[in-house]
Amino acid sequence: MATYTLPELPYDYAALEPVINPQIVELHHDKHHAAYVKGANDTLEQLEEARDKGTWGAINGLQKNLAFHLSGHILHSIYWHNMTGDGGGEPLAADGVGDLADAITESFGSFAGFKAQLTKAAATTQGSGWGVLAYEPVSGKLIVEQVYDHQGNVGQGSTPILVFDAWEHAFYLQYKNQKVDFIDAMWAVVNWQDVAKRYAAAKERADVLLLAP
Ligand SMILES: [Fe+2]
């Protein structure tokens, strides 16, 4: 019985046009995301086998593979729900996402400052990576993280609530080498309702670290 399963897309392949074309969405979800799910499950099986046999020669590679594939699965699972064909604009109190809007202003000074930082972080990833808006429970504020691959350069305990996939598989068939254009376009499909829901949930579980029990 597999531990992880590929979640279904919350919309059809064409739902994010013209920002992301259907071919990208289909390949990205059905092939790339699926590969991370399989990779995480396979790695767990290999770790179980290592425990059973007491053979630890591959432990470093297996632990790295687990972090990579599991993080890939989690970030993509967030990514699909962070987007909607009816998205874009700014989070506004009038739309019921005032808490998120306030947190962005408090954490970054302004929505414009936040947008500029996340855009830059995503668009300037070296190699493969992500631009991430995360809730950081120690400060109780939001931060931007520039994630390497799926798992590197992350503050422990932070919770991703808005993720921009900056891997080439996310845009190359449509935007070619123009990663900046892709990230700029992404803002038009952000589902602020989903981001606000994740922000509220992240705040709820902020004491999970027991830093101030
Ligand atoms: Fe991806």
Tab-separated table of C-alpha atoms and ligand atoms in Angstrom:
chain	number	residue	atom	x	y	z
A	1	MET	CA	0.000	0.000	0.000
A	2	ALA	CA	1.604	3.253	-1.153
A	3	THR	CA	2.028	5.974	1.463
A	4	TYR	CA	1.554	8.845	-0.978
A	5	THR	CA	-0.877	9.193	-3.869
A	6	LEU	CA	-1.123	11.705	-6.704
A	7	PRO	CA	-3.972	14.146	-5.955
A	8	GLU	CA	-6.377	14.998	-8.745
A	9	LEU	CA	-6.198	18.435	-10.313
A	10	PRO	CA	-8.921	20.765	-8.981
A	11	TYR	CA	-9.697	21.864	-12.587
A	12	ASP	CA	-9.246	20.669	-16.159
A	13	TYR	CA	-6.021	21.021	-18.113
A	14	ALA	CA	-7.186	24.166	-19.929
A	15	ALA	CA	-8.422	26.032	-16.841
A	16	LEU	CA	-5.342	28.245	-16.485
A	17	GLU	CA	-5.171	29.496	-20.072
A	18	PRO	CA	-3.688	31.722	-21.319
A	19	VAL	CA	-1.192	31.915	-18.441
A	20	ILE	CA	-0.376	28.195	-18.591
A	21	ASN	CA	-1.361	26.099	-21.595
A	22	PRO	CA	-3.072	22.695	-21.260
A	23	GLN	CA	-0.103	20.693	-22.510
A	24	ILE	CA	2.090	22.030	-19.700
A	25	VAL	CA	-0.546	21.398	-17.034
A	26	GLU	CA	-1.084	17.815	-18.246
A	27	LEU	CA	2.610	16.919	-18.417
A	28	HIS	CA	3.417	18.772	-15.220
A	29	HIS	CA	0.747	17.010	-13.182
A	30	ASP	CA	0.489	13.586	-14.839
A	31	LYS	CA	4.214	13.027	-15.390
A	32	HIS	CA	6.366	15.301	-13.199
A	33	HIS	CA	4.234	15.426	-10.073
A	34	ALA	CA	3.457	11.722	-10.442
A	35	ALA	CA	7.188	10.981	-10.568
A	36	TYR	CA	7.737	12.691	-7.199
A	37	VAL	CA	4.923	10.662	-5.642
A	38	LYS	CA	6.451	7.450	-6.988
A	39	GLY	CA	9.925	8.562	-5.922
A	40	ALA	CA	8.812	9.211	-2.341
A	41	ASN	CA	7.042	5.837	-2.119
A	42	ASP	CA	9.968	3.960	-3.680
A	43	THR	CA	12.418	5.614	-1.284
A	44	LEU	CA	10.320	4.668	1.745
A	45	GLU	CA	10.336	1.046	0.512
A	46	GLN	CA	14.110	1.137	0.084
A	47	LEU	CA	14.533	2.537	3.586
A	48	GLU	CA	12.325	-0.233	4.963
A	49	GLU	CA	14.465	-2.784	3.161
A	50	ALA	CA	17.621	-1.198	4.582
A	51	ARG	CA	16.179	-1.454	8.095
A	52	ASP	CA	15.146	-5.078	7.553
A	53	LYS	CA	18.564	-6.091	6.254
A	54	GLY	CA	20.625	-3.724	8.350
A	55	THR	CA	22.393	-2.523	5.197
A	56	TRP	CA	23.096	1.187	5.451
A	57	GLY	CA	25.579	1.744	2.616
A	58	ALA	CA	23.075	3.888	0.683
A	59	ILE	CA	21.643	5.835	3.624
A	60	ASN	CA	22.891	9.274	2.547
A	61	GLY	CA	21.441	8.973	-0.946
A	62	LEU	CA	18.164	7.574	0.347
A	63	GLN	CA	17.679	10.385	2.856
A	64	LYS	CA	18.414	12.947	0.128
A	65	ASN	CA	15.960	11.225	-2.221
A	66	LEU	CA	13.277	11.221	0.451
A	67	ALA	CA	13.665	14.970	1.066
A	68	PHE	CA	13.658	15.686	-2.686
A	69	HIS	CA	10.670	13.594	-3.721
A	70	LEU	CA	8.552	14.261	-0.658
A	71	SER	CA	9.140	18.018	-0.916
A	72	GLY	CA	8.367	17.864	-4.645
A	73	HIS	CA	5.089	16.091	-3.916
A	74	ILE	CA	4.092	18.574	-1.207
A	75	LEU	CA	4.987	21.732	-3.137
A	76	HIS	CA	3.145	20.569	-6.264
A	77	SER	CA	0.095	19.603	-4.170
A	78	ILE	CA	-0.004	23.211	-2.908
A	79	TYR	CA	0.819	24.680	-6.324
A	80	TRP	CA	-2.273	23.319	-8.120
A	81	HIS	CA	-4.631	24.744	-5.507
A	82	ASN	CA	-2.791	28.073	-5.363
A	83	MET	CA	-4.010	28.740	-8.920
A	84	THR	CA	-7.420	29.348	-10.488
A	85	GLY	CA	-8.632	30.692	-13.797
A	86	ASP	CA	-10.605	33.286	-11.821
A	87	GLY	CA	-7.601	34.476	-9.797
A	88	GLY	CA	-5.213	37.371	-9.780
A	89	GLY	CA	-5.260	40.882	-8.409
A	90	GLU	CA	-4.510	41.572	-4.755
A	91	PRO	CA	-5.939	39.979	-1.614
A	92	LEU	CA	-8.641	42.385	-0.408
A	93	ALA	CA	-10.658	42.544	2.804
A	94	ALA	CA	-13.789	42.881	0.651
A	95	ASP	CA	-13.099	39.382	-0.702
A	96	GLY	CA	-12.882	37.877	2.788
A	97	VAL	CA	-9.098	37.609	2.819
A	98	GLY	CA	-8.350	40.675	4.951
A	99	ASP	CA	-6.226	38.760	7.482
A	100	LEU	CA	-3.869	37.655	4.731
A	101	ALA	CA	-3.747	41.155	3.234
A	102	ASP	CA	-2.899	42.619	6.644
A	103	ALA	CA	-0.200	40.003	7.267
A	104	ILE	CA	1.430	40.754	3.915
A	105	THR	CA	1.493	44.489	4.665
A	106	GLU	CA	2.810	43.932	8.189
A	107	SER	CA	5.492	41.499	7.032
A	108	PHE	CA	6.704	43.226	3.865
A	109	GLY	CA	5.666	46.860	4.233
A	110	SER	CA	3.327	46.756	1.248
A	111	PHE	CA	1.764	44.363	-1.251
A	112	ALA	CA	3.954	45.882	-3.957
A	113	GLY	CA	7.100	45.185	-1.938
A	114	PHE	CA	6.033	41.596	-1.302
A	115	LYS	CA	5.139	41.041	-4.953
A	116	ALA	CA	8.485	42.412	-6.097
A	117	GLN	CA	10.417	40.193	-3.676
A	118	LEU	CA	8.575	36.963	-4.526
A	119	THR	CA	8.793	37.719	-8.251
A	120	LYS	CA	12.549	38.278	-7.998
A	121	ALA	CA	13.133	35.254	-5.772
A	122	ALA	CA	11.290	32.979	-8.207
A	123	ALA	CA	12.660	34.481	-11.404
A	124	THR	CA	16.299	34.391	-10.291
A	125	THR	CA	16.441	30.791	-9.065
A	126	GLN	CA	19.708	29.274	-10.196
A	127	GLY	CA	18.931	25.974	-11.887
A	128	SER	CA	15.731	24.435	-10.543
A	129	GLY	CA	13.733	25.868	-7.675
A	130	TRP	CA	10.714	27.691	-6.341
A	131	GLY	CA	9.694	31.085	-5.052
A	132	VAL	CA	7.688	30.554	-1.862
A	133	LEU	CA	5.603	32.689	0.491
A	134	ALA	CA	5.744	30.974	3.876
A	135	TYR	CA	4.396	31.513	7.371
A	136	GLU	CA	7.265	31.604	9.864
A	137	PRO	CA	5.948	30.627	13.314
A	138	VAL	CA	8.703	32.064	15.524
A	139	SER	CA	8.198	35.641	14.329
A	140	GLY	CA	4.553	35.062	13.461
A	141	LYS	CA	5.247	36.774	10.133
A	142	LEU	CA	5.315	35.855	6.483
A	143	ILE	CA	8.627	35.424	4.680
A	144	VAL	CA	9.722	34.771	1.100
A	145	GLU	CA	11.980	31.792	0.526
A	146	GLN	CA	13.992	30.959	-2.603
A	147	VAL	CA	13.952	27.182	-2.581
A	148	TYR	CA	16.679	25.137	-4.304
A	149	ASP	CA	15.322	22.036	-6.081
A	150	HIS	CA	12.332	21.274	-3.844
A	151	GLN	CA	13.907	21.177	-0.416
A	152	GLY	CA	16.959	23.405	-0.029
A	153	ASN	CA	17.345	26.904	1.417
A	154	VAL	CA	14.291	26.543	3.644
A	155	GLY	CA	13.841	27.801	7.192
A	156	GLN	CA	12.861	24.848	9.390
A	157	GLY	CA	9.310	25.072	10.654
A	158	SER	CA	8.085	27.516	8.027
A	159	THR	CA	4.901	26.569	6.183
A	160	PRO	CA	4.556	27.281	2.442
A	161	ILE	CA	1.246	28.956	1.572
A	162	LEU	CA	1.901	30.321	-1.944
A	163	VAL	CA	4.388	28.613	-4.265
A	164	PHE	CA	5.646	29.561	-7.724
A	165	ASP	CA	7.222	26.657	-9.574
A	166	ALA	CA	10.314	28.010	-11.343
A	167	TRP	CA	11.538	24.687	-12.764
A	168	GLU	CA	11.825	24.718	-16.551
A	169	HIS	CA	9.178	21.970	-16.819
A	170	ALA	CA	6.668	24.523	-15.450
A	171	PHE	CA	6.982	26.936	-18.370
A	172	TYR	CA	9.465	26.020	-21.113
A	173	LEU	CA	6.994	24.636	-23.687
A	174	GLN	CA	5.177	27.989	-23.670
A	175	TYR	CA	7.617	30.663	-22.467
A	176	LYS	CA	10.892	29.116	-23.725
A	177	ASN	CA	13.771	30.798	-21.862
A	178	GLN	CA	11.676	33.755	-20.639
A	179	LYS	CA	11.311	32.717	-17.007
A	180	VAL	CA	10.684	36.306	-15.906
A	181	ASP	CA	7.681	36.557	-18.250
A	182	PHE	CA	6.259	33.330	-16.807
A	183	ILE	CA	6.586	34.485	-13.205
A	184	ASP	CA	5.062	37.874	-14.064
A	185	ALA	CA	2.119	36.104	-15.726
A	186	MET	CA	1.620	33.773	-12.755
A	187	TRP	CA	0.218	36.601	-10.641
A	188	ALA	CA	-2.912	36.602	-12.848
A	189	VAL	CA	-3.933	33.112	-11.674
A	190	VAL	CA	-3.169	33.322	-7.934
A	191	ASN	CA	-6.085	31.979	-5.904
A	192	TRP	CA	-6.044	34.332	-2.893
A	193	GLN	CA	-8.886	32.440	-1.219
A	194	ASP	CA	-6.705	29.340	-1.153
A	195	VAL	CA	-3.651	31.258	0.088
A	196	ALA	CA	-5.737	32.862	2.858
A	197	LYS	CA	-7.029	29.433	3.912
A	198	ARG	CA	-3.475	28.123	4.133
A	199	TYR	CA	-2.375	31.200	6.100
A	200	ALA	CA	-5.117	30.643	8.684
A	201	ALA	CA	-4.248	26.947	8.977
A	202	ALA	CA	-0.515	27.672	9.326
A	203	LYS	CA	-1.184	30.136	12.146
A	204	GLU	CA	-3.365	27.533	13.885
A	205	ARG	CA	-0.525	25.004	13.974
A	206	ALA	CA	2.150	27.573	14.835
A	207	ASP	CA	2.726	26.033	18.255
A	208	VAL	CA	3.734	22.727	16.721
A	209	LEU	CA	7.405	23.604	17.270
A	210	LEU	CA	6.834	24.077	21.023
A	211	LEU	CA	9.332	26.917	21.092
A	212	ALA	CA	7.346	28.645	23.818
A	213	PRO	CA	5.326	25.880	25.473
B	1	FE	FE	7.052	21.367	-11.092
